């Protein structure tokens, strides 16, 4: 073997890429943003306050938050050039592909393009965070044959997103549900998309390039696409009666097939974010007099637990399987009448805040991220000219 270091664990599991002051994910089921417990933030904070915390490292004073909110609100508008680009997106394009392309174009219009100072990166971060909901709402409306709705400055980020999506006054309960959902999705240490953003900016590339890497990485079904897959699973099972057969066939067949919305690469205990989303899903279902999706999701949870977290499997060293953040976000979004096409873009609207914080932290480290592979291919091959092969 030509590499000097021992080969890293499969999928880089448990490999520590460096120090970070942003997010602490504990396998025991605890999560902290800059030292603040996710349960406190989800119960008492707002998405904007959490974004400030992630970007600036501390909770804002009332005056700081008010100025921050005003800056974000001012930056919501898209230029006519970016709207024109969105109008050219093929109708069949995936929302995340359209979002990735749109964010890439934003980078060329940013007044700080080419300026890599920390102050410029903070301004770019605020623009990215402010414009992402406007992009997602515009992509959705244009695809449906509607005109984009201009953002308002008197609503918070979640409420304004719902307003731009529907063109009507946002329901306060939906706006707060989405606000909490955004808090819960804002950051999660070195998950795949955040790692991708950090690798990108570590080369000296700008924040927009990093955001594009993040969006592409988030789009996969094993990462940000899991909520959409979870809803598709619920729709395909269709009723409470179908749950046991579905879960049993996936988990006890010849080959175990992962259930969307379950399992986690780090947690070995229940995902702390799922508790909040479970409760919000229950409340929304009860409000609408239709708890079908909530009940099906909890029934899937019960069956997965019964078949996966058995003393035999755990004694054999298998990881326990619990609902993750995407499990109940699926029914929450669906109950708020949000199209499944929006599920992954909603994740991106929130996670852009964590990506920006991580990218700015990574830039302070100066060093390019350049791991090695354990070469296992053939060696010392003899080159044969093409006419002799
Ligand atoms: C998130 C995820 C990619 C993490 O995977 P991982 O840590 O690499 O875990 P592995 O794929 O190596 O699986 C380890 C064991 O747990 C089981 N497992 C993992 N996720 C599972 C799931 N969603 N449902 C059922 N079993 C699962 C695997 O079957 C495997 O058991 P086995 O060794 O008996 O075959 C994986 O759990 C998954 O694909 N989940 C569904 C997609 C999802 O919800 N993603 C969002 C994550 S926030």
Short mmCIF file of N, CA, C and O in Angstrom, two decimals, residues 25-137:
data_model
loop_
_atom_site.label_atom_id
_atom_site.label_comp_id
_atom_site.label_asym_id
_atom_site.label_seq_id
_atom_site.Cartn_x
_atom_site.Cartn_y
_atom_site.Cartn_z
N UNK A 25 -22.99 17.18 17.66
CA UNK A 25 -23.95 16.07 17.53
C UNK A 25 -23.43 14.94 18.40
O UNK A 25 -22.30 14.48 18.20
N UNK A 26 -24.22 14.52 19.36
CA UNK A 26 -23.75 13.44 20.25
C UNK A 26 -24.53 12.17 19.95
O UNK A 26 -25.77 12.20 19.86
N UNK A 27 -23.80 11.06 19.80
CA UNK A 27 -24.44 9.78 19.46
C UNK A 27 -25.52 9.41 20.45
O UNK A 27 -26.48 8.71 20.13
N UNK A 28 -25.40 9.93 21.68
CA UNK A 28 -26.39 9.62 22.73
C UNK A 28 -27.72 10.33 22.50
O UNK A 28 -28.63 10.20 23.30
N UNK A 29 -27.82 11.10 21.41
CA UNK A 29 -29.11 11.73 21.08
C UNK A 29 -29.21 13.17 21.52
O UNK A 29 -30.31 13.66 21.75
N UNK A 30 -28.08 13.85 21.65
CA UNK A 30 -28.14 15.28 22.02
C UNK A 30 -27.55 16.11 20.88
O UNK A 30 -26.64 15.66 20.17
N UNK A 31 -28.07 17.31 20.73
CA UNK A 31 -27.64 18.19 19.64
C UNK A 31 -27.57 19.62 20.16
O UNK A 31 -28.51 20.10 20.81
N UNK A 32 -26.45 20.28 19.88
CA UNK A 32 -26.25 21.66 20.33
C UNK A 32 -25.75 22.51 19.17
O UNK A 32 -24.87 22.06 18.42
N UNK A 33 -26.32 23.72 19.03
CA UNK A 33 -25.74 24.71 18.11
C UNK A 33 -24.96 25.70 18.97
O UNK A 33 -25.54 26.37 19.82
N UNK A 34 -23.69 25.79 18.76
CA UNK A 34 -22.81 26.70 19.52
C UNK A 34 -23.07 26.60 21.02
O UNK A 34 -23.17 27.61 21.73
N UNK A 35 -23.29 25.37 21.46
CA UNK A 35 -23.46 25.11 22.90
C UNK A 35 -24.89 25.20 23.39
O UNK A 35 -25.18 24.88 24.54
N UNK A 36 -25.82 25.64 22.55
CA UNK A 36 -27.23 25.75 22.97
C UNK A 36 -27.99 24.49 22.56
O UNK A 36 -27.92 24.05 21.40
N UNK A 37 -28.71 23.93 23.51
CA UNK A 37 -29.45 22.68 23.29
C UNK A 37 -30.55 22.90 22.25
O UNK A 37 -31.30 23.89 22.34
N UNK A 38 -30.65 21.97 21.31
CA UNK A 38 -31.66 22.09 20.24
C UNK A 38 -33.08 22.17 20.83
O UNK A 38 -33.94 22.85 20.26
N UNK A 39 -33.29 21.53 21.98
CA UNK A 39 -34.64 21.57 22.57
C UNK A 39 -34.98 23.00 23.03
O UNK A 39 -36.11 23.45 22.86
N UNK A 40 -34.00 23.71 23.58
CA UNK A 40 -34.25 25.10 24.00
C UNK A 40 -34.48 25.97 22.78
O UNK A 40 -35.37 26.82 22.77
N UNK A 41 -33.67 25.76 21.75
CA UNK A 41 -33.81 26.60 20.55
C UNK A 41 -35.15 26.35 19.88
O UNK A 41 -35.84 27.29 19.49
N UNK A 42 -35.52 25.07 19.74
CA UNK A 42 -36.80 24.76 19.07
C UNK A 42 -37.98 25.28 19.88
O UNK A 42 -39.00 25.68 19.31
N UNK A 43 -37.86 25.29 21.20
CA UNK A 43 -38.99 25.71 22.04
C UNK A 43 -39.09 27.22 22.18
O UNK A 43 -40.18 27.77 22.31
N UNK A 44 -37.94 27.91 22.19
CA UNK A 44 -37.98 29.34 22.57
C UNK A 44 -37.46 30.29 21.51
O UNK A 44 -37.65 31.50 21.64
N UNK A 45 -36.75 29.78 20.52
CA UNK A 45 -36.06 30.69 19.61
C UNK A 45 -36.81 30.86 18.30
O UNK A 45 -37.91 30.33 18.12
N UNK A 46 -36.22 31.61 17.40
CA UNK A 46 -36.77 31.75 16.04
C UNK A 46 -35.67 31.37 15.07
O UNK A 46 -34.48 31.39 15.43
N UNK A 47 -36.05 31.08 13.83
CA UNK A 47 -35.04 30.69 12.85
C UNK A 47 -34.02 31.82 12.66
O UNK A 47 -32.81 31.58 12.65
N UNK A 48 -34.49 33.06 12.56
CA UNK A 48 -33.56 34.18 12.34
C UNK A 48 -32.54 34.27 13.49
O UNK A 48 -31.36 34.52 13.26
N UNK A 49 -33.02 34.07 14.73
CA UNK A 49 -32.11 34.16 15.87
C UNK A 49 -31.05 33.05 15.79
O UNK A 49 -29.87 33.26 16.06
N UNK A 50 -31.51 31.86 15.38
CA UNK A 50 -30.60 30.72 15.25
C UNK A 50 -29.59 30.96 14.13
O UNK A 50 -28.40 30.65 14.25
N UNK A 51 -30.05 31.55 13.03
CA UNK A 51 -29.14 31.87 11.93
C UNK A 51 -28.07 32.84 12.41
O UNK A 51 -26.87 32.67 12.13
N UNK A 52 -28.49 33.86 13.16
CA UNK A 52 -27.53 34.83 13.71
C UNK A 52 -26.50 34.09 14.58
O UNK A 52 -25.30 34.32 14.47
N UNK A 53 -27.01 33.20 15.43
CA UNK A 53 -26.13 32.43 16.32
C UNK A 53 -25.11 31.63 15.51
O UNK A 53 -23.92 31.63 15.82
N UNK A 54 -25.57 30.98 14.46
CA UNK A 54 -24.66 30.15 13.65
C UNK A 54 -23.61 31.03 12.95
O UNK A 54 -22.43 30.70 12.94
N UNK A 55 -24.06 32.15 12.39
CA UNK A 55 -23.13 32.99 11.61
C UNK A 55 -22.18 33.79 12.49
O UNK A 55 -21.00 33.92 12.17
N UNK A 56 -22.73 34.35 13.57
CA UNK A 56 -21.93 35.31 14.36
C UNK A 56 -21.38 34.70 15.65
O UNK A 56 -20.59 35.35 16.33
N UNK A 57 -21.83 33.50 16.02
CA UNK A 57 -21.23 32.81 17.16
C UNK A 57 -21.89 33.09 18.49
O UNK A 57 -21.53 32.49 19.50
N UNK A 58 -22.82 34.04 18.55
CA UNK A 58 -23.51 34.32 19.82
C UNK A 58 -24.97 34.69 19.55
O UNK A 58 -25.31 35.09 18.43
N UNK A 59 -25.80 34.55 20.59
CA UNK A 59 -27.19 34.97 20.44
C UNK A 59 -27.23 36.49 20.31
O UNK A 59 -26.48 37.18 21.00
N UNK A 60 -28.09 37.03 19.44
CA UNK A 60 -28.11 38.48 19.26
C UNK A 60 -28.82 39.20 20.39
O UNK A 60 -29.70 38.63 21.03
N UNK A 61 -28.47 40.46 20.61
CA UNK A 61 -29.28 41.33 21.48
C UNK A 61 -30.53 41.68 20.67
O UNK A 61 -30.58 41.44 19.45
N UNK A 62 -31.52 42.29 21.32
CA UNK A 62 -32.75 42.66 20.60
C UNK A 62 -32.42 43.60 19.44
O UNK A 62 -32.96 43.47 18.34
N UNK A 63 -31.51 44.55 19.68
CA UNK A 63 -31.17 45.52 18.62
C UNK A 63 -30.44 44.81 17.47
O UNK A 63 -30.71 45.08 16.30
N UNK A 64 -29.52 43.92 17.82
CA UNK A 64 -28.79 43.18 16.76
C UNK A 64 -29.74 42.34 15.93
O UNK A 64 -29.63 42.28 14.71
N UNK A 65 -30.71 41.71 16.62
CA UNK A 65 -31.65 40.85 15.88
C UNK A 65 -32.53 41.69 14.96
O UNK A 65 -32.80 41.31 13.81
N UNK A 66 -32.94 42.83 15.47
CA UNK A 66 -33.82 43.67 14.65
C UNK A 66 -33.07 44.18 13.41
O UNK A 66 -33.61 44.17 12.30
N UNK A 67 -31.80 44.57 13.58
CA UNK A 67 -31.01 44.99 12.41
C UNK A 67 -30.77 43.83 11.45
O UNK A 67 -30.84 43.99 10.23
N UNK A 68 -30.51 42.67 12.01
CA UNK A 68 -30.26 41.46 11.19
C UNK A 68 -31.51 41.13 10.38
O UNK A 68 -31.44 40.88 9.17
N UNK A 69 -32.68 41.14 11.05
CA UNK A 69 -33.94 40.85 10.35
C UNK A 69 -34.16 41.84 9.21
O UNK A 69 -34.60 41.45 8.12
N UNK A 70 -33.87 43.10 9.48
CA UNK A 70 -34.08 44.13 8.44
C UNK A 70 -33.14 43.88 7.26
O UNK A 70 -33.55 44.01 6.10
N UNK A 71 -31.89 43.51 7.55
CA UNK A 71 -30.93 43.24 6.45
C UNK A 71 -31.41 42.05 5.62
O UNK A 71 -31.41 42.09 4.40
N UNK A 72 -31.83 40.97 6.32
CA UNK A 72 -32.30 39.77 5.59
C UNK A 72 -33.52 40.13 4.74
O UNK A 72 -33.62 39.72 3.58
N UNK A 73 -34.45 40.90 5.33
CA UNK A 73 -35.68 41.25 4.60
C UNK A 73 -35.34 42.06 3.34
O UNK A 73 -35.93 41.86 2.29
N UNK A 74 -34.37 42.98 3.47
CA UNK A 74 -33.97 43.82 2.31
C UNK A 74 -33.36 42.98 1.19
O UNK A 74 -33.43 43.35 0.03
N UNK A 75 -32.71 41.88 1.56
CA UNK A 75 -31.98 41.08 0.57
C UNK A 75 -32.84 40.00 -0.08
O UNK A 75 -32.34 39.18 -0.83
N UNK A 76 -34.14 40.00 0.20
CA UNK A 76 -34.99 38.91 -0.32
C UNK A 76 -35.24 38.97 -1.82
O UNK A 76 -35.49 37.96 -2.46
N UNK A 77 -35.19 40.17 -2.36
CA UNK A 77 -35.60 40.36 -3.75
C UNK A 77 -34.61 39.72 -4.73
O UNK A 77 -33.41 39.73 -4.50
N UNK A 78 -35.16 39.18 -5.82
CA UNK A 78 -34.32 38.63 -6.89
C UNK A 78 -34.23 39.63 -8.02
O UNK A 78 -35.20 40.35 -8.30
N UNK A 79 -33.11 39.65 -8.71
CA UNK A 79 -32.96 40.58 -9.84
C UNK A 79 -33.77 40.04 -11.03
O UNK A 79 -34.04 38.83 -11.11
N UNK A 80 -34.16 40.93 -11.96
CA UNK A 80 -34.89 40.47 -13.15
C UNK A 80 -34.11 39.41 -13.92
O UNK A 80 -34.70 38.50 -14.50
N UNK A 81 -32.78 39.52 -13.91
CA UNK A 81 -31.96 38.53 -14.65
C UNK A 81 -32.12 37.13 -14.05
O UNK A 81 -32.21 36.14 -14.78
N UNK A 82 -32.17 37.06 -12.72
CA UNK A 82 -32.31 35.74 -12.08
C UNK A 82 -33.72 35.20 -12.33
O UNK A 82 -33.91 34.01 -12.61
N UNK A 83 -34.73 36.06 -12.26
CA UNK A 83 -36.10 35.62 -12.56
C UNK A 83 -36.17 35.11 -14.00
O UNK A 83 -36.80 34.09 -14.28
N UNK A 84 -35.51 35.83 -14.91
CA UNK A 84 -35.52 35.41 -16.33
C UNK A 84 -34.90 34.02 -16.46
O UNK A 84 -35.39 33.17 -17.21
N UNK A 85 -33.82 33.80 -15.71
CA UNK A 85 -33.18 32.47 -15.76
C UNK A 85 -34.16 31.39 -15.27
O UNK A 85 -34.27 30.32 -15.86
N UNK A 86 -34.90 31.69 -14.21
CA UNK A 86 -35.85 30.71 -13.66
C UNK A 86 -36.96 30.41 -14.67
O UNK A 86 -37.43 29.28 -14.75
N UNK A 87 -37.33 31.42 -15.45
CA UNK A 87 -38.38 31.19 -16.46
C UNK A 87 -37.90 30.24 -17.55
O UNK A 87 -38.70 29.62 -18.23
N UNK A 88 -36.57 30.13 -17.72
CA UNK A 88 -36.02 29.25 -18.75
C UNK A 88 -35.80 27.82 -18.27
O UNK A 88 -35.34 26.97 -19.04
N UNK A 89 -36.10 27.54 -16.99
CA UNK A 89 -35.89 26.18 -16.45
C UNK A 89 -36.91 25.23 -17.08
O UNK A 89 -38.10 25.55 -17.13
N UNK A 90 -36.46 24.06 -17.59
CA UNK A 90 -37.43 23.13 -18.18
C UNK A 90 -38.49 22.73 -17.16
O UNK A 90 -38.17 22.54 -15.98
N UNK A 91 -39.73 22.60 -17.60
CA UNK A 91 -40.83 22.28 -16.68
C UNK A 91 -40.59 20.97 -15.95
O UNK A 91 -41.02 20.79 -14.81
N UNK A 92 -39.88 20.05 -16.61
CA UNK A 92 -39.68 18.73 -15.99
C UNK A 92 -38.48 18.70 -15.04
O UNK A 92 -38.21 17.68 -14.42
N UNK A 93 -37.77 19.82 -14.92
CA UNK A 93 -36.55 19.82 -14.08
C UNK A 93 -36.89 19.56 -12.62
O UNK A 93 -37.95 19.97 -12.13
N UNK A 94 -35.99 18.90 -11.92
CA UNK A 94 -36.14 18.71 -10.47
C UNK A 94 -35.95 20.06 -9.79
O UNK A 94 -35.09 20.86 -10.20
N UNK A 95 -36.71 20.29 -8.71
CA UNK A 95 -36.60 21.58 -8.00
C UNK A 95 -35.18 21.83 -7.51
O UNK A 95 -34.70 22.96 -7.56
N UNK A 96 -34.53 20.77 -7.03
CA UNK A 96 -33.16 20.97 -6.50
C UNK A 96 -32.18 21.30 -7.63
O UNK A 96 -31.20 22.02 -7.40
N UNK A 97 -32.42 20.78 -8.81
CA UNK A 97 -31.54 21.12 -9.95
C UNK A 97 -31.74 22.59 -10.32
O UNK A 97 -30.77 23.31 -10.60
N UNK A 98 -33.00 23.02 -10.31
CA UNK A 98 -33.28 24.43 -10.62
C UNK A 98 -32.67 25.33 -9.54
O UNK A 98 -32.07 26.37 -9.85
N UNK A 99 -32.79 24.91 -8.29
CA UNK A 99 -32.24 25.72 -7.19
C UNK A 99 -30.72 25.81 -7.29
O UNK A 99 -30.14 26.88 -7.11
N UNK A 100 -30.09 24.69 -7.60
CA UNK A 100 -28.63 24.65 -7.72
C UNK A 100 -28.16 25.63 -8.81
O UNK A 100 -27.22 26.41 -8.62
N UNK A 101 -28.86 25.61 -9.95
CA UNK A 101 -28.50 26.48 -11.06
C UNK A 101 -28.74 27.94 -10.70
O UNK A 101 -27.92 28.81 -10.99
N UNK A 102 -29.85 28.21 -10.02
CA UNK A 102 -30.19 29.59 -9.66
C UNK A 102 -29.18 30.14 -8.66
O UNK A 102 -28.72 31.29 -8.78
N UNK A 103 -28.81 29.33 -7.66
CA UNK A 103 -27.83 29.80 -6.66
C UNK A 103 -26.49 30.07 -7.33
O UNK A 103 -25.80 31.05 -7.03
N UNK A 104 -26.14 29.23 -8.29
CA UNK A 104 -24.90 29.44 -9.02
C UNK A 104 -24.92 30.79 -9.74
O UNK A 104 -23.95 31.55 -9.71
N UNK A 105 -26.06 31.12 -10.34
CA UNK A 105 -26.15 32.39 -11.06
C UNK A 105 -26.11 33.58 -10.10
O UNK A 105 -25.53 34.61 -10.41
N UNK A 106 -26.70 33.41 -8.90
CA UNK A 106 -26.67 34.51 -7.91
C UNK A 106 -25.24 34.98 -7.65
O UNK A 106 -24.98 36.16 -7.46
N UNK A 107 -24.32 34.00 -7.64
CA UNK A 107 -22.92 34.31 -7.35
C UNK A 107 -22.33 35.32 -8.31
O UNK A 107 -21.48 36.14 -7.95
N UNK A 108 -22.80 35.28 -9.56
CA UNK A 108 -22.23 36.20 -10.56
C UNK A 108 -22.80 37.61 -10.43
O UNK A 108 -22.21 38.56 -10.90
N UNK A 109 -23.97 37.72 -9.78
CA UNK A 109 -24.60 39.04 -9.61
C UNK A 109 -24.29 39.65 -8.25
O UNK A 109 -24.67 40.79 -7.98
N UNK A 110 -23.63 38.90 -7.39
CA UNK A 110 -23.40 39.41 -6.04
C UNK A 110 -22.45 40.61 -6.09
O UNK A 110 -21.39 40.53 -6.72
N UNK A 111 -22.82 41.72 -5.44
CA UNK A 111 -21.96 42.91 -5.48
C UNK A 111 -20.57 42.66 -4.86
O UNK A 111 -19.64 43.41 -5.13
N UNK A 112 -20.46 41.62 -4.04
CA UNK A 112 -19.16 41.30 -3.44
C UNK A 112 -18.44 40.18 -4.18
O UNK A 112 -17.46 39.61 -3.65
N UNK A 113 -18.89 39.85 -5.40
CA UNK A 113 -18.23 38.76 -6.15
C UNK A 113 -16.73 39.06 -6.26
O UNK A 113 -16.34 40.19 -6.56
N UNK A 114 -15.92 38.07 -5.97
CA UNK A 114 -14.47 38.26 -6.07
C UNK A 114 -13.85 38.75 -4.77
O UNK A 114 -12.64 38.67 -4.58
N UNK A 115 -14.69 39.24 -3.84
CA UNK A 115 -14.17 39.71 -2.54
C UNK A 115 -14.27 38.55 -1.54
O UNK A 115 -15.36 38.11 -1.21
N UNK A 116 -13.14 38.07 -1.10
CA UNK A 116 -13.12 36.90 -0.22
C UNK A 116 -12.90 37.27 1.25
O UNK A 116 -12.57 36.40 2.06
N UNK A 117 -13.05 38.54 1.59
CA UNK A 117 -12.83 38.93 3.00
C UNK A 117 -13.95 38.35 3.87
O UNK A 117 -15.03 38.02 3.37
N UNK A 118 -13.69 38.28 5.16
CA UNK A 118 -14.70 37.73 6.08
C UNK A 118 -15.96 38.60 6.06
O UNK A 118 -17.07 38.07 6.08
N UNK A 119 -15.78 39.91 6.01
CA UNK A 119 -16.94 40.83 6.00
C UNK A 119 -17.79 40.58 4.74
O UNK A 119 -19.01 40.53 4.81
N UNK A 120 -17.10 40.40 3.61
CA UNK A 120 -17.85 40.13 2.36
C UNK A 120 -18.54 38.77 2.45
O UNK A 120 -19.68 38.61 1.98
N UNK A 121 -17.87 37.79 3.07
CA UNK A 121 -18.49 36.47 3.19
C UNK A 121 -19.72 36.50 4.11
O UNK A 121 -20.68 35.77 3.89
N UNK A 122 -19.68 37.35 5.12
CA UNK A 122 -20.88 37.50 5.97
C UNK A 122 -22.02 38.11 5.15
O UNK A 122 -23.16 37.67 5.23
N UNK A 123 -21.69 39.11 4.34
CA UNK A 123 -22.74 39.73 3.51
C UNK A 123 -23.27 38.71 2.49
O UNK A 123 -24.48 38.62 2.26
N UNK A 124 -22.37 37.93 1.90
CA UNK A 124 -22.82 36.91 0.93
C UNK A 124 -23.70 35.87 1.64
O UNK A 124 -24.70 35.41 1.09
N UNK A 125 -23.32 35.50 2.85
CA UNK A 125 -24.11 34.52 3.61
C UNK A 125 -25.52 35.06 3.83
O UNK A 125 -26.51 34.34 3.64
N UNK A 126 -25.60 36.30 4.25
CA UNK A 126 -26.93 36.88 4.51
C UNK A 126 -27.74 36.93 3.22
O UNK A 126 -28.94 36.66 3.23
N UNK A 127 -27.09 37.25 2.10
CA UNK A 127 -27.83 37.29 0.82
C UNK A 127 -28.31 35.89 0.44
O UNK A 127 -29.46 35.71 0.01
N UNK A 128 -27.44 34.91 0.60
CA UNK A 128 -27.84 33.53 0.26
C UNK A 128 -29.03 33.10 1.11
O UNK A 128 -30.00 32.52 0.59
N UNK A 129 -28.94 33.35 2.41
CA UNK A 129 -30.00 32.92 3.34
C UNK A 129 -31.30 33.65 3.01
O UNK A 129 -32.38 33.07 3.03
N UNK A 130 -31.19 34.94 2.68
CA UNK A 130 -32.39 35.75 2.40
C UNK A 130 -33.04 35.36 1.07
O UNK A 130 -34.26 35.37 0.95
N UNK A 131 -32.21 35.04 0.08
CA UNK A 131 -32.76 34.82 -1.27
C UNK A 131 -33.22 33.38 -1.52
O UNK A 131 -34.00 33.13 -2.43
N UNK A 132 -32.72 32.47 -0.74
CA UNK A 132 -33.06 31.05 -0.99
C UNK A 132 -34.57 30.81 -0.97
O UNK A 132 -35.10 30.17 -1.89
N UNK A 133 -35.33 31.32 0.03
CA UNK A 133 -36.78 31.08 0.00
C UNK A 133 -37.43 31.72 -1.22
O UNK A 133 -38.38 31.16 -1.79
N UNK A 134 -36.95 32.89 -1.63
CA UNK A 134 -37.53 33.57 -2.80
C UNK A 134 -37.32 32.71 -4.04
O UNK A 134 -38.22 32.57 -4.87
N UNK A 135 -36.11 32.13 -4.15
CA UNK A 135 -35.82 31.26 -5.30
C UNK A 135 -36.75 30.04 -5.29
O UNK A 135 -37.35 29.70 -6.32
N UNK A 136 -36.86 29.39 -4.14
CA UNK A 136 -37.66 28.15 -4.09
C UNK A 136 -39.12 28.45 -4.42
O UNK A 136 -39.75 27.72 -5.20
N UNK A 137 -39.65 29.53 -3.85
CA UNK A 137 -41.06 29.87 -4.13
C UNK A 137 -41.23 30.22 -5.61
O UNK A 137 -42.22 29.80 -6.24
#
